[in-house]
Amino acid sequence: MSITANTQLPNLFSQNLESINRSSDCLLQSLSSELVYTQDGSGRYLTFDWQRRELLDLNTEKIVEALNANETFAPVDKVAYLEQLHRVLSSLVPERVQCWFICSQKFIELELTITPIMSQLGQAATTVLIMGRLLQAQVNGKEANQEGSKPSSQPNWALRSRNVGQISQQHQQLLNKITRNIRRTLDIEIIWQQTVDSLGKILKLERCIICPYQPRASKVKVVAEYHQPELDSMLGSEIEISSEPVFAQALATLEPMVIKMSVQKNSQQQKFLLVATTYQDQANGLVALSLNDECDLLTETELELTKELADQLGTAIAHATLYKELEAARQKAEEASRLKSEFLANVSHEIRTPLNGMIGLLKLILEGMADGPEEHEFVQDAHDLSIHLLGILNDILDFAKIEAGKMDIRCGPVRLHELFNDVESFVRPQAEMKNLSLQMQMPTTSDEIIILGNYQRLLQVMLNLVGNAIKFTHKGGVTISADLFLKKAKGQSQPQHPGIVKVRVADTGIGVSLDQQDKLFQLFSQVDGSRTRPHGGTGLGLTISQKLIEAMGGEVHFYSLGEELGSTVTFTVPLYQQPVLCSPSECEIETLN
């Protein structure tokens, strides 16, 4: 902290430096300060006087030579101390600071006022006058303040097993190392492990762990660890935040905490310095560093180290996580682009094939290459191909409408029996051409089952599902069934719909492997093109069917036990009205609670 310059001091020391040294004893004592000494810009002592000289343990009259020779009295953080000296010499403005000194292997805290000494007018200052007082010291293993009676509330570096000077000097080195590691990789797992290794080795810790944290998570998991060989590993361990209040406090306040944890079975609790890593004032992880048992409080230097480290690491975690998400998004976009290209190629093939057939058949007719029954057969084939082409184009248009949110579906009462009959009339010829059995099963009721939906869209969905079942089945058959599920009335009010109907289309076809089933409802995606490509299709059928059923208030699900084990597709639609049931002896009906 800067203070106002004392104008008398520069005048007092404007004389030649040699004269200061010759009269140093009486001059320094005349300043009436507990500690007074002068230094040059390199930190070399020129004069020295201290009322508490007994703390130096120097039995010599040549105290200045002794101080310069063996650093009996030296700042803990020499780099920061010399920076302060140079700042005062260049600005010519006195400063007041608090800093830690090593005094004959003891640690003391001093309050110092650093003032520049002007040797001659117009020349740059090369020496400083430093006056100060003792704030606290470690004397005979006990902490004492300036009066030597009342213990100070400030923590004492000498109580720690780690060397304070070493930590202070390695502060920037540690941060630089972590920063360099972050620049070399954006792999979050590597960053985690390199960080705990750097902290553990440089600070000579018994253990150091990292736990990533997601907002509102109930627990954290140890994902990276450094520990001494004789200790058990905590890697993979999960810690409930609610069972460790200090964890929650560290995440909430973003302040370093000292916590006791049991890290091994049947072992005593060990102290850890717990600090939350942050990015934009939001916690995204926790770092725990083992501490000596005697360490209860943290000095300002330790707080500075842990907070700056937490900021660096938190930023690294955020950037690496963002990079990972961007990389996943890039891969997903590339996969979507690939699927679209494959889809366009399939669609082009599906459109071109019937179109080429139609052109060829019509050309034969126009050139008079067919007459009588053959001509009629060619016209019929061309008509069938045109219907197939229309179906492909309708699928593409439906998909475009669904994606644009412009699919308008008006729902009303639909007779389930009529829907099943129409589906059977369309698909039975296809099944018979492949020598497949086709079974239609309806629930037994005393009156018609009426569902709520759009008849044309329901017919489209069922034709698509049954058509796929026949296309991918080479032996056996296809079974179309419906199950009725009634909802019980809740209280006095009736539910909006009295129940649902689940339609099931089961086949004995080629099936789908378990790891490929999640692709069935993805846009532009077909399962294992090497197996499905020979059967044709655009790959839009299931996606369109799912969207149509969801628009009518139902759900679509796919089941298969694996390749060559058949498939089952189900969809649900709400009941329009509850049918009259048969007697229990005539039919069985499933009821939903």
Coordinates of C-alpha atoms in Angstrom, one line a residue:
M1 CA 0.0 0.0 0.0
S2 CA 1.4 3.4 -1.0
I3 CA 1.7 6.2 1.6
T4 CA 2.4 9.9 1.3
A5 CA 6.1 10.7 1.0
N6 CA 7.8 12.3 4.0
T7 CA 9.6 15.3 2.5
Q8 CA 12.1 15.4 5.4
L9 CA 13.5 12.0 4.6
P10 CA 15.0 12.8 1.2
N11 CA 16.6 16.0 2.6
L12 CA 17.9 14.1 5.6
F13 CA 19.6 11.5 3.3
S14 CA 20.7 13.8 0.5
Q15 CA 24.2 13.7 1.7
N16 CA 26.8 11.3 0.4
L17 CA 26.3 7.6 1.0
E18 CA 29.8 7.2 2.6
S19 CA 28.8 9.8 5.3
I20 CA 25.7 7.8 6.0
N21 CA 27.7 4.7 6.6
R22 CA 30.3 6.4 8.8
S23 CA 27.6 7.7 11.1
S24 CA 25.1 4.9 10.7
D25 CA 24.9 3.8 14.4
C26 CA 23.8 7.1 15.8
L27 CA 21.8 8.1 12.7
L28 CA 19.7 5.0 12.6
Q29 CA 19.1 5.0 16.3
S30 CA 18.0 8.6 16.1
L31 CA 15.1 7.6 13.8
S32 CA 13.4 6.0 16.9
S33 CA 12.2 2.9 14.9
E34 CA 12.4 -0.7 16.1
L35 CA 14.0 -1.8 12.9
V36 CA 16.0 0.4 10.5
Y37 CA 18.3 -0.6 7.7
T38 CA 19.5 0.5 4.3
Q39 CA 19.9 -1.5 1.1
D40 CA 21.0 -1.0 -2.5
G41 CA 18.9 -2.2 -5.5
S42 CA 20.3 -5.7 -5.4
G43 CA 19.1 -6.2 -1.8
R44 CA 22.6 -6.0 -0.2
Y45 CA 22.6 -4.5 3.3
L46 CA 24.5 -1.3 3.8
T47 CA 23.6 -0.5 7.4
F48 CA 21.4 -2.3 9.9
D49 CA 20.0 -1.7 13.4
W50 CA 17.3 -3.7 15.3
Q51 CA 16.2 -3.5 18.8
R52 CA 15.3 -7.2 18.8
R53 CA 18.8 -8.2 17.6
E54 CA 18.7 -11.3 19.9
L55 CA 16.5 -13.0 17.3
L56 CA 19.3 -13.0 14.8
D57 CA 21.6 -15.3 16.9
L58 CA 24.7 -13.4 15.6
N59 CA 27.6 -13.1 18.0
T60 CA 29.5 -10.6 15.9
E61 CA 29.9 -6.9 15.8
K62 CA 30.1 -6.9 12.0
I63 CA 26.4 -7.6 11.6
V64 CA 26.1 -6.1 8.0
E65 CA 28.9 -8.4 6.7
A66 CA 27.3 -11.4 8.4
L67 CA 23.8 -10.6 7.0
N68 CA 25.2 -10.3 3.5
A69 CA 27.3 -13.4 3.8
N70 CA 24.8 -16.1 5.1
E71 CA 21.4 -14.5 4.6
T72 CA 20.5 -14.8 8.3
F73 CA 17.9 -12.1 7.8
A74 CA 16.3 -12.3 4.3
P75 CA 12.8 -12.1 2.8
V76 CA 10.9 -15.3 2.0
D77 CA 9.8 -14.2 -1.4
K78 CA 13.0 -12.5 -2.7
V79 CA 11.6 -11.9 -6.1
A80 CA 8.6 -9.9 -4.9
Y81 CA 10.7 -8.1 -2.3
L82 CA 13.3 -6.9 -4.9
E83 CA 10.4 -5.8 -7.2
Q84 CA 9.1 -3.6 -4.4
L85 CA 12.6 -2.1 -4.0
H86 CA 13.0 -1.4 -7.7
R87 CA 9.5 0.1 -7.8
V88 CA 10.3 2.5 -5.0
L89 CA 13.7 3.5 -6.6
S90 CA 12.1 4.2 -9.9
S91 CA 8.9 6.0 -8.7
L92 CA 10.7 7.8 -5.7
V93 CA 7.4 7.2 -3.8
P94 CA 7.6 5.4 -0.4
E95 CA 5.6 2.3 0.2
R96 CA 4.4 0.4 3.2
V97 CA 4.3 -3.4 3.0
Q98 CA 3.9 -6.5 5.1
C99 CA 6.1 -9.4 4.3
W100 CA 7.6 -12.6 5.8
F101 CA 11.3 -12.9 6.6
I102 CA 13.5 -15.8 7.4
C103 CA 15.4 -14.8 10.6
S104 CA 17.9 -17.4 11.8
Q105 CA 15.7 -20.3 10.6
K106 CA 12.7 -18.7 12.2
F107 CA 9.8 -17.1 10.3
I108 CA 8.7 -13.6 11.2
E109 CA 6.3 -11.1 9.8
L110 CA 7.3 -7.5 9.5
E111 CA 5.6 -4.3 8.6
L112 CA 8.0 -2.1 6.6
T113 CA 8.1 1.3 5.2
I114 CA 10.5 1.6 2.2
T115 CA 11.7 5.1 1.3
P116 CA 14.1 6.1 -1.6
I117 CA 17.4 7.8 -0.6
M118 CA 18.4 10.7 -3.0
S119 CA 22.3 10.9 -3.0
Q120 CA 22.5 14.0 -5.2
L121 CA 19.9 16.3 -6.8
G122 CA 19.0 15.1 -10.3
Q123 CA 20.5 11.7 -10.0
A124 CA 18.5 8.5 -9.8
A125 CA 18.1 6.9 -6.4
T126 CA 20.2 3.7 -5.8
T127 CA 19.6 3.0 -2.1
V128 CA 16.5 2.7 0.1
L129 CA 15.9 3.4 3.8
I130 CA 13.6 0.7 5.4
M131 CA 12.0 1.2 8.8
G132 CA 9.7 -1.3 10.3
R133 CA 8.4 -3.3 13.3
L134 CA 7.8 -6.9 14.1
L135 CA 4.3 -8.3 13.8
Q136 CA 4.8 -11.9 14.8
A137 CA 7.5 -14.4 15.2
Q138 CA 8.2 -18.1 16.0
V139 CA 10.2 -18.2 19.3
N140 CA 11.2 -21.5 20.9
G141 CA 8.5 -23.3 19.0
K142 CA 5.8 -20.9 20.1
E143 CA 4.1 -18.0 18.2
A144 CA 4.6 -14.6 19.8
N145 CA 3.5 -11.1 18.8
Q146 CA 5.4 -7.8 19.1
E147 CA 4.9 -7.7 22.9
G148 CA 5.7 -11.4 23.3
S149 CA 2.6 -12.1 25.4
K150 CA -0.5 -12.6 23.3
P151 CA -0.5 -15.1 20.4
S152 CA -1.3 -13.7 17.0
S153 CA -4.4 -14.8 15.1
Q154 CA -2.3 -15.0 11.9
P155 CA -1.1 -18.5 10.9
N156 CA 2.6 -19.2 11.2
W157 CA 4.7 -20.6 8.3
A158 CA 7.0 -22.4 10.7
L159 CA 4.2 -24.8 11.7
R160 CA 4.1 -26.2 8.3
S161 CA 6.1 -29.2 7.0
R162 CA 6.5 -27.5 3.7
N163 CA 9.2 -24.8 3.2
V164 CA 7.5 -21.4 2.8
G165 CA 10.2 -19.9 0.7
Q166 CA 10.2 -22.8 -1.6
I167 CA 6.4 -22.6 -2.2
S168 CA 6.6 -18.8 -2.7
Q169 CA 9.4 -19.1 -5.3
Q170 CA 7.7 -22.0 -7.0
H171 CA 4.3 -20.3 -7.2
Q172 CA 4.7 -18.9 -10.6
Q173 CA 6.7 -21.9 -11.8
L174 CA 3.8 -24.2 -10.9
L175 CA 1.2 -22.0 -12.7
N176 CA 3.5 -21.7 -15.7
K177 CA 3.9 -25.4 -15.9
I178 CA 0.2 -26.1 -15.7
T179 CA -0.5 -23.4 -18.3
R180 CA 2.1 -24.9 -20.7
N181 CA 0.5 -28.3 -20.3
I182 CA -3.0 -26.8 -21.0
R183 CA -1.6 -25.3 -24.2
R184 CA -0.2 -28.6 -25.4
T185 CA -3.4 -30.5 -25.2
L186 CA -7.2 -29.9 -24.8
D187 CA -7.8 -33.5 -23.7
I188 CA -9.6 -33.0 -20.3
E189 CA -8.4 -36.3 -18.9
I190 CA -4.7 -35.5 -19.6
I191 CA -5.1 -32.0 -18.1
W192 CA -6.6 -33.5 -14.9
Q193 CA -3.8 -36.0 -14.5
Q194 CA -0.9 -33.6 -15.4
T195 CA -2.3 -31.1 -12.9
V196 CA -2.3 -33.5 -9.9
D197 CA 1.1 -34.8 -10.9
S198 CA 2.5 -31.3 -11.0
L199 CA 1.0 -30.3 -7.7
G200 CA 2.0 -33.5 -6.0
K201 CA 5.6 -33.5 -7.2
I202 CA 6.4 -29.8 -6.8
L203 CA 4.7 -29.4 -3.4
K204 CA 5.9 -32.9 -2.2
L205 CA 2.3 -33.9 -1.3
E206 CA 1.2 -37.3 0.0
R207 CA -1.9 -37.1 -2.1
C208 CA -3.7 -34.8 -4.5
I209 CA -7.0 -35.5 -6.2
I210 CA -9.4 -33.8 -8.7
C211 CA -13.2 -34.2 -8.9
P212 CA -15.1 -32.5 -11.7
Y213 CA -18.4 -30.9 -10.7
Q214 CA -21.6 -30.3 -12.6
P215 CA -24.2 -27.7 -11.3
R216 CA -26.7 -29.2 -8.8
A217 CA -24.9 -32.6 -8.8
S218 CA -25.4 -34.7 -5.7
K219 CA -21.9 -36.3 -5.7
V220 CA -18.4 -35.9 -7.2
K221 CA -16.1 -38.6 -8.5
V222 CA -12.3 -38.7 -8.2
V223 CA -11.1 -38.7 -11.9
A224 CA -7.4 -38.0 -11.4
E225 CA -5.0 -38.7 -8.5
Y226 CA -1.4 -38.3 -7.4
H227 CA -0.4 -40.3 -4.3
Q228 CA 2.7 -41.8 -2.6
P229 CA 3.2 -45.5 -3.5
E230 CA 2.5 -46.7 0.1
L231 CA -1.0 -45.1 0.1
D232 CA -4.2 -46.7 -1.3
S233 CA -5.7 -45.2 -4.4
M234 CA -8.9 -43.1 -4.3
L235 CA -9.3 -43.1 -8.1
G236 CA -12.9 -43.7 -9.0
S237 CA -14.2 -43.1 -5.5
E238 CA -17.5 -41.1 -5.3
I239 CA -18.1 -38.6 -2.5
E240 CA -21.6 -37.5 -1.5
I241 CA -21.7 -33.7 -1.3
S242 CA -24.5 -33.8 1.3
S243 CA -22.4 -36.0 3.6
E244 CA -19.4 -33.6 3.4
P245 CA -20.7 -30.0 4.3
V246 CA -17.3 -28.5 3.7
F247 CA -17.6 -29.7 0.1
A248 CA -20.8 -27.8 -0.3
Q249 CA -19.4 -24.8 1.4
A250 CA -16.3 -24.7 -0.9
L251 CA -18.5 -25.0 -4.0
A252 CA -20.8 -22.2 -2.7
T253 CA -18.3 -19.7 -1.4
L254 CA -15.4 -20.6 -3.9
E255 CA -13.0 -20.1 -0.9
P256 CA -10.3 -22.6 0.1
M257 CA -11.2 -24.8 3.0
V258 CA -9.4 -27.2 5.3
I259 CA -11.2 -30.5 5.6
K260 CA -10.6 -33.9 7.3
M261 CA -11.4 -37.0 5.3
S262 CA -10.9 -40.8 5.7
V263 CA -9.1 -41.9 2.6
Q264 CA -8.3 -45.5 3.6
K265 CA -10.3 -48.2 5.3
N266 CA -9.8 -48.3 9.1
S267 CA -7.5 -45.3 8.9
Q268 CA -7.5 -42.0 10.8
Q269 CA -8.8 -38.9 9.1
Q270 CA -6.3 -36.9 7.0
K271 CA -6.3 -33.1 6.5
F272 CA -6.8 -31.7 3.0
L273 CA -6.8 -28.2 1.5
L274 CA -10.0 -28.2 -0.6
V275 CA -10.4 -25.6 -3.3
A276 CA -13.1 -25.2 -6.0
T277 CA -11.9 -24.6 -9.5
T278 CA -14.0 -21.9 -11.2
Y279 CA -14.8 -20.5 -14.6
Q280 CA -16.8 -17.2 -14.8
D281 CA -17.5 -17.4 -11.0
Q282 CA -19.1 -20.8 -11.4
A283 CA -17.6 -23.9 -9.7
N284 CA -16.7 -26.7 -12.2
G285 CA -14.4 -28.9 -10.0
L286 CA -12.7 -29.6 -6.7
V287 CA -9.0 -30.1 -6.0
A288 CA -7.9 -31.6 -2.6
L289 CA -4.3 -31.4 -1.5
S290 CA -3.0 -33.3 1.5
L291 CA -1.8 -31.1 4.5
N292 CA 0.4 -31.7 7.5
D293 CA -1.6 -32.5 10.6
E294 CA -0.4 -29.3 12.3
C295 CA -1.7 -27.1 9.6
D296 CA -5.1 -25.5 10.5
L297 CA -5.0 -22.1 8.9
L298 CA -3.8 -20.6 5.6
T299 CA -1.5 -17.7 5.1
E300 CA -2.2 -15.0 2.5
T301 CA 0.5 -16.5 0.3
E302 CA -1.2 -19.9 0.4
L303 CA -4.6 -18.4 -0.3
E304 CA -3.2 -16.5 -3.3
L305 CA -1.6 -19.7 -4.6
T306 CA -4.7 -21.8 -4.3
K307 CA -7.1 -19.2 -5.7
E308 CA -4.9 -18.5 -8.7
L309 CA -4.3 -22.2 -9.3
A310 CA -8.1 -22.8 -9.1
D311 CA -8.8 -20.0 -11.6
Q312 CA -6.2 -21.4 -14.0
L313 CA -7.4 -25.0 -13.7
G314 CA -11.1 -24.0 -13.8
T315 CA -10.5 -22.1 -17.1
A316 CA -8.6 -25.1 -18.5
I317 CA -11.4 -27.4 -17.5
A318 CA -14.0 -25.1 -19.1
H319 CA -12.0 -24.7 -22.3
A320 CA -11.2 -28.4 -22.6
T321 CA -14.9 -29.3 -21.9
L322 CA -16.0 -26.8 -24.5
Y323 CA -13.5 -28.2 -27.0
K324 CA -14.7 -31.7 -26.3
E325 CA -18.3 -30.6 -26.9
L326 CA -17.4 -28.8 -30.1
E327 CA -15.5 -31.9 -31.3
A328 CA -18.5 -34.1 -30.5
A329 CA -20.7 -31.6 -32.3
R330 CA -18.3 -31.5 -35.3
Q331 CA -18.3 -35.3 -35.5
K332 CA -22.1 -35.3 -35.2
A333 CA -22.4 -32.7 -38.0
E334 CA -20.0 -34.7 -40.2
E335 CA -22.0 -37.9 -39.6
A336 CA -25.2 -36.0 -40.4
S337 CA -23.6 -34.7 -43.6
R338 CA -22.5 -38.2 -44.5
L339 CA -26.0 -39.6 -43.8
K340 CA -27.6 -36.9 -45.9
S341 CA -25.3 -37.7 -48.8
E342 CA -26.0 -41.4 -48.5
F343 CA -29.7 -40.6 -48.2
L344 CA -29.7 -38.4 -51.3
A345 CA -27.9 -41.2 -53.2
N346 CA -30.5 -43.8 -52.0
V347 CA -33.4 -41.5 -52.9
S348 CA -31.9 -40.8 -56.3
H349 CA -31.6 -44.5 -56.9
E350 CA -35.1 -45.2 -55.6
I351 CA -36.6 -42.5 -57.9
R352 CA -34.5 -43.3 -60.9
T353 CA -35.3 -47.1 -60.8
P354 CA -39.1 -46.9 -61.2
L355 CA -38.8 -44.0 -63.6
N356 CA -36.4 -45.8 -65.9
G357 CA -38.8 -48.8 -65.8
M358 CA -41.7 -46.6 -66.8
I359 CA -39.8 -45.0 -69.6
G360 CA -38.6 -48.3 -71.0
L361 CA -42.1 -49.9 -70.9
L362 CA -43.8 -46.9 -72.5
K363 CA -41.1 -46.7 -75.1
L364 CA -41.7 -50.3 -76.1
I365 CA -45.4 -49.6 -76.4
L366 CA -44.9 -46.5 -78.5
E367 CA -42.5 -48.3 -80.8
G368 CA -45.0 -51.0 -81.4
M369 CA -42.9 -53.7 -79.7
A370 CA -45.9 -55.0 -77.8
D371 CA -49.5 -55.7 -78.8
G372 CA -52.6 -57.3 -77.3
P373 CA -52.1 -58.9 -73.8
E374 CA -48.4 -58.0 -73.7
E375 CA -49.2 -54.3 -74.3
H376 CA -51.8 -54.4 -71.5
E377 CA -49.2 -56.1 -69.2
F378 CA -46.6 -53.3 -70.0
V379 CA -49.2 -50.6 -69.2
Q380 CA -50.1 -52.4 -65.9
D381 CA -46.3 -52.6 -65.0
A382 CA -45.8 -48.9 -65.8
H383 CA -48.8 -48.0 -63.7
D384 CA -47.5 -50.0 -60.7
L385 CA -44.1 -48.3 -61.1
S386 CA -45.7 -44.9 -61.1
I387 CA -47.6 -45.7 -57.9
H388 CA -44.4 -46.8 -56.3
L389 CA -42.7 -43.6 -57.4
L390 CA -45.6 -41.6 -56.1
G391 CA -45.1 -43.2 -52.7
I392 CA -41.5 -42.3 -52.6
L393 CA -42.3 -38.7 -53.5
N394 CA -45.0 -38.6 -50.9
D395 CA -42.6 -39.8 -48.2
I396 CA -40.1 -37.0 -49.2
L397 CA -42.9 -34.4 -49.1
D398 CA -44.2 -35.7 -45.8
F399 CA -40.8 -35.6 -44.3
A400 CA -40.3 -32.0 -45.5
K401 CA -43.6 -31.0 -44.0
I402 CA -42.8 -32.6 -40.7
E403 CA -39.4 -30.9 -40.5
A404 CA -40.9 -27.6 -41.3
G405 CA -43.6 -28.1 -38.7
K406 CA -46.4 -27.7 -41.3
M407 CA -47.9 -31.2 -41.1
D408 CA -51.6 -30.6 -40.3
I409 CA -53.3 -33.7 -39.0
R410 CA -57.0 -33.6 -38.2
C411 CA -58.1 -36.4 -36.0
G412 CA -61.5 -38.0 -35.7
P413 CA -63.2 -41.4 -35.1
V414 CA -61.7 -44.3 -37.0
R415 CA -63.0 -47.8 -37.1
L416 CA -60.2 -50.2 -36.3
H417 CA -61.8 -53.1 -38.1
E418 CA -62.1 -51.1 -41.3
L419 CA -58.5 -50.0 -41.0
F420 CA -57.3 -53.6 -40.6
N421 CA -59.3 -54.8 -43.5
D422 CA -57.9 -52.1 -45.9
V423 CA -54.4 -52.9 -44.7
E424 CA -54.9 -56.6 -45.4
S425 CA -56.3 -56.0 -48.9
F426 CA -53.2 -54.1 -49.8
V427 CA -50.5 -56.3 -48.3
R428 CA -51.8 -59.9 -48.6
P429 CA -50.9 -60.1 -52.3
Q430 CA -47.3 -59.0 -51.4
A431 CA -47.1 -61.7 -48.7
E432 CA -48.5 -64.4 -51.0
M433 CA -45.9 -63.5 -53.7
K434 CA -43.2 -64.3 -51.1
N435 CA -45.0 -67.4 -49.7
L436 CA -45.3 -65.7 -46.3
S437 CA -48.2 -66.2 -43.9
L438 CA -50.2 -63.1 -42.9
Q439 CA -52.3 -63.1 -39.7
M440 CA -54.7 -60.4 -38.6
Q441 CA -55.8 -60.5 -34.9
M442 CA -58.4 -58.2 -33.3
P443 CA -59.5 -58.0 -29.7
T444 CA -62.9 -59.5 -29.1
T445 CA -65.6 -57.0 -28.2
S446 CA -69.3 -56.8 -28.5
D447 CA -69.2 -53.7 -30.7
E448 CA -66.7 -51.9 -32.9
I449 CA -63.5 -50.5 -31.6
I450 CA -63.3 -46.8 -32.5
I451 CA -60.0 -45.0 -32.2
L452 CA -59.1 -41.3 -32.4
G453 CA -56.8 -40.4 -35.3
N454 CA -56.5 -39.6 -39.0
Y455 CA -57.6 -42.5 -41.2
Q456 CA -55.2 -41.8 -44.1
R457 CA -52.2 -41.2 -41.9
L458 CA -52.9 -44.4 -39.8
L459 CA -53.3 -46.3 -43.0
Q460 CA -50.0 -44.8 -44.3
V461 CA -48.2 -45.8 -41.0
M462 CA -49.6 -49.4 -41.1
L463 CA -48.8 -49.9 -44.7
N464 CA -45.3 -48.7 -44.1
L465 CA -44.7 -50.9 -41.1
V466 CA -46.3 -54.0 -42.6
G467 CA -44.6 -53.4 -45.9
N468 CA -41.2 -53.2 -44.2
A469 CA -42.0 -56.4 -42.3
I470 CA -42.8 -58.3 -45.6
K471 CA -39.8 -56.7 -47.4
F472 CA -37.3 -57.9 -44.7
T473 CA -38.9 -61.4 -44.2
H474 CA -37.9 -64.3 -46.4
K475 CA -39.6 -67.2 -44.6
G476 CA -42.2 -67.5 -41.9
G477 CA -44.7 -64.7 -41.8
V478 CA -46.1 -61.4 -40.5
T479 CA -48.6 -61.0 -37.7
I480 CA -50.7 -57.9 -37.2
S481 CA -52.5 -57.7 -33.9
A482 CA -54.2 -55.1 -31.7
D483 CA -54.6 -55.1 -27.9
L484 CA -57.0 -53.0 -25.9
F485 CA -56.0 -51.2 -22.7
L486 CA -58.7 -49.4 -20.7
K487 CA -58.0 -46.8 -18.1
K488 CA -59.9 -46.8 -14.8
A489 CA -61.9 -43.6 -13.9
K490 CA -60.2 -41.5 -11.4
G491 CA -62.6 -40.2 -8.8
Q492 CA -65.9 -38.9 -10.2
S493 CA -64.4 -37.5 -13.4
Q494 CA -63.8 -39.5 -16.5
P495 CA -60.3 -39.3 -18.1
Q496 CA -60.0 -37.5 -21.4
H497 CA -59.7 -40.8 -23.3
P498 CA -61.1 -44.0 -22.0
G499 CA -58.0 -46.0 -23.0
I500 CA -55.6 -46.8 -25.8
V501 CA -55.1 -49.4 -28.5
K502 CA -51.7 -50.9 -29.1
V503 CA -51.1 -52.2 -32.6
R504 CA -48.3 -54.7 -33.0
V505 CA -46.6 -55.7 -36.3
A506 CA -44.3 -58.8 -35.7
D507 CA -42.3 -60.6 -38.3
T508 CA -39.8 -63.5 -38.5
G509 CA -37.4 -61.5 -40.7
I510 CA -33.7 -60.5 -40.6
G511 CA -34.0 -58.6 -37.3
V512 CA -31.7 -55.9 -36.1
S513 CA -28.6 -56.2 -33.9
L514 CA -28.9 -54.6 -30.5
D515 CA -26.2 -52.0 -31.1
Q516 CA -27.8 -50.8 -34.3
Q517 CA -31.4 -50.4 -33.1
D518 CA -30.8 -46.8 -31.9
K519 CA -30.3 -45.8 -35.6
L520 CA -33.7 -46.8 -36.7
F521 CA -35.4 -43.5 -35.9
Q522 CA -32.5 -41.3 -36.8
L523 CA -32.9 -38.9 -39.7
F524 CA -31.5 -40.1 -43.1
S525 CA -30.2 -43.3 -41.4
Q526 CA -30.5 -47.0 -42.4
V527 CA -29.4 -49.9 -40.3
D528 CA -26.3 -51.7 -41.9
G529 CA -26.6 -50.7 -45.5
S530 CA -24.9 -53.9 -46.6
R531 CA -27.9 -55.9 -45.3
T532 CA -30.8 -53.5 -46.1
R533 CA -29.6 -51.9 -49.4
P534 CA -30.7 -54.9 -51.6
H535 CA -34.2 -54.4 -50.3
G536 CA -34.4 -50.7 -51.4
G537 CA -36.1 -47.9 -49.6
T538 CA -35.3 -44.3 -48.6
G539 CA -34.8 -44.9 -44.9
L540 CA -37.6 -42.4 -44.1
G541 CA -40.4 -44.8 -43.3
L542 CA -39.9 -45.4 -39.6
T543 CA -39.0 -41.7 -39.0
I544 CA -42.2 -40.5 -40.7
S545 CA -44.3 -43.1 -39.0
Q546 CA -43.0 -42.1 -35.6
K547 CA -43.7 -38.4 -36.2
L548 CA -47.2 -39.1 -37.5
I549 CA -48.1 -41.3 -34.6
E550 CA -46.7 -38.8 -32.1
A551 CA -48.7 -36.1 -33.7
M552 CA -51.8 -38.2 -33.1
G553 CA -51.0 -38.6 -29.4
G554 CA -49.3 -42.1 -29.5
E555 CA -45.9 -43.7 -29.3
V556 CA -43.8 -46.0 -31.6
H557 CA -41.4 -48.6 -30.3
F558 CA -39.2 -51.2 -31.9
Y559 CA -38.0 -54.5 -30.5
S560 CA -35.6 -57.1 -31.8
L561 CA -33.5 -59.8 -30.1
G562 CA -30.8 -59.6 -32.7
E563 CA -30.0 -60.5 -36.3
E564 CA -32.1 -63.3 -37.9
L565 CA -34.4 -63.2 -34.8
G566 CA -37.3 -61.2 -36.2
S567 CA -38.6 -57.8 -35.3
T568 CA -41.7 -56.2 -33.7
V569 CA -42.9 -52.7 -34.1
T570 CA -45.7 -51.3 -31.9
F571 CA -47.6 -48.1 -31.9
T572 CA -50.4 -46.7 -29.7
V573 CA -53.4 -44.6 -30.5
P574 CA -56.0 -43.3 -28.1
L575 CA -59.6 -44.7 -28.0
Y576 CA -62.4 -42.5 -29.2
Q577 CA -64.9 -44.2 -27.0
Q578 CA -64.9 -47.2 -24.8
P579 CA -66.3 -50.4 -26.5
V580 CA -68.8 -52.7 -24.9
L581 CA -66.8 -55.6 -23.6
C582 CA -67.6 -59.3 -23.9
S583 CA -68.3 -61.4 -20.8
P584 CA -65.1 -62.6 -19.0
S585 CA -65.7 -66.1 -20.4
E586 CA -65.8 -64.9 -24.0
C587 CA -62.8 -62.6 -24.0
E588 CA -59.9 -61.3 -22.0
I589 CA -59.0 -57.7 -21.9
E590 CA -56.0 -56.0 -20.2
T591 CA -56.7 -53.0 -18.0
L592 CA -54.4 -50.2 -17.1
N593 CA -54.4 -48.8 -13.6

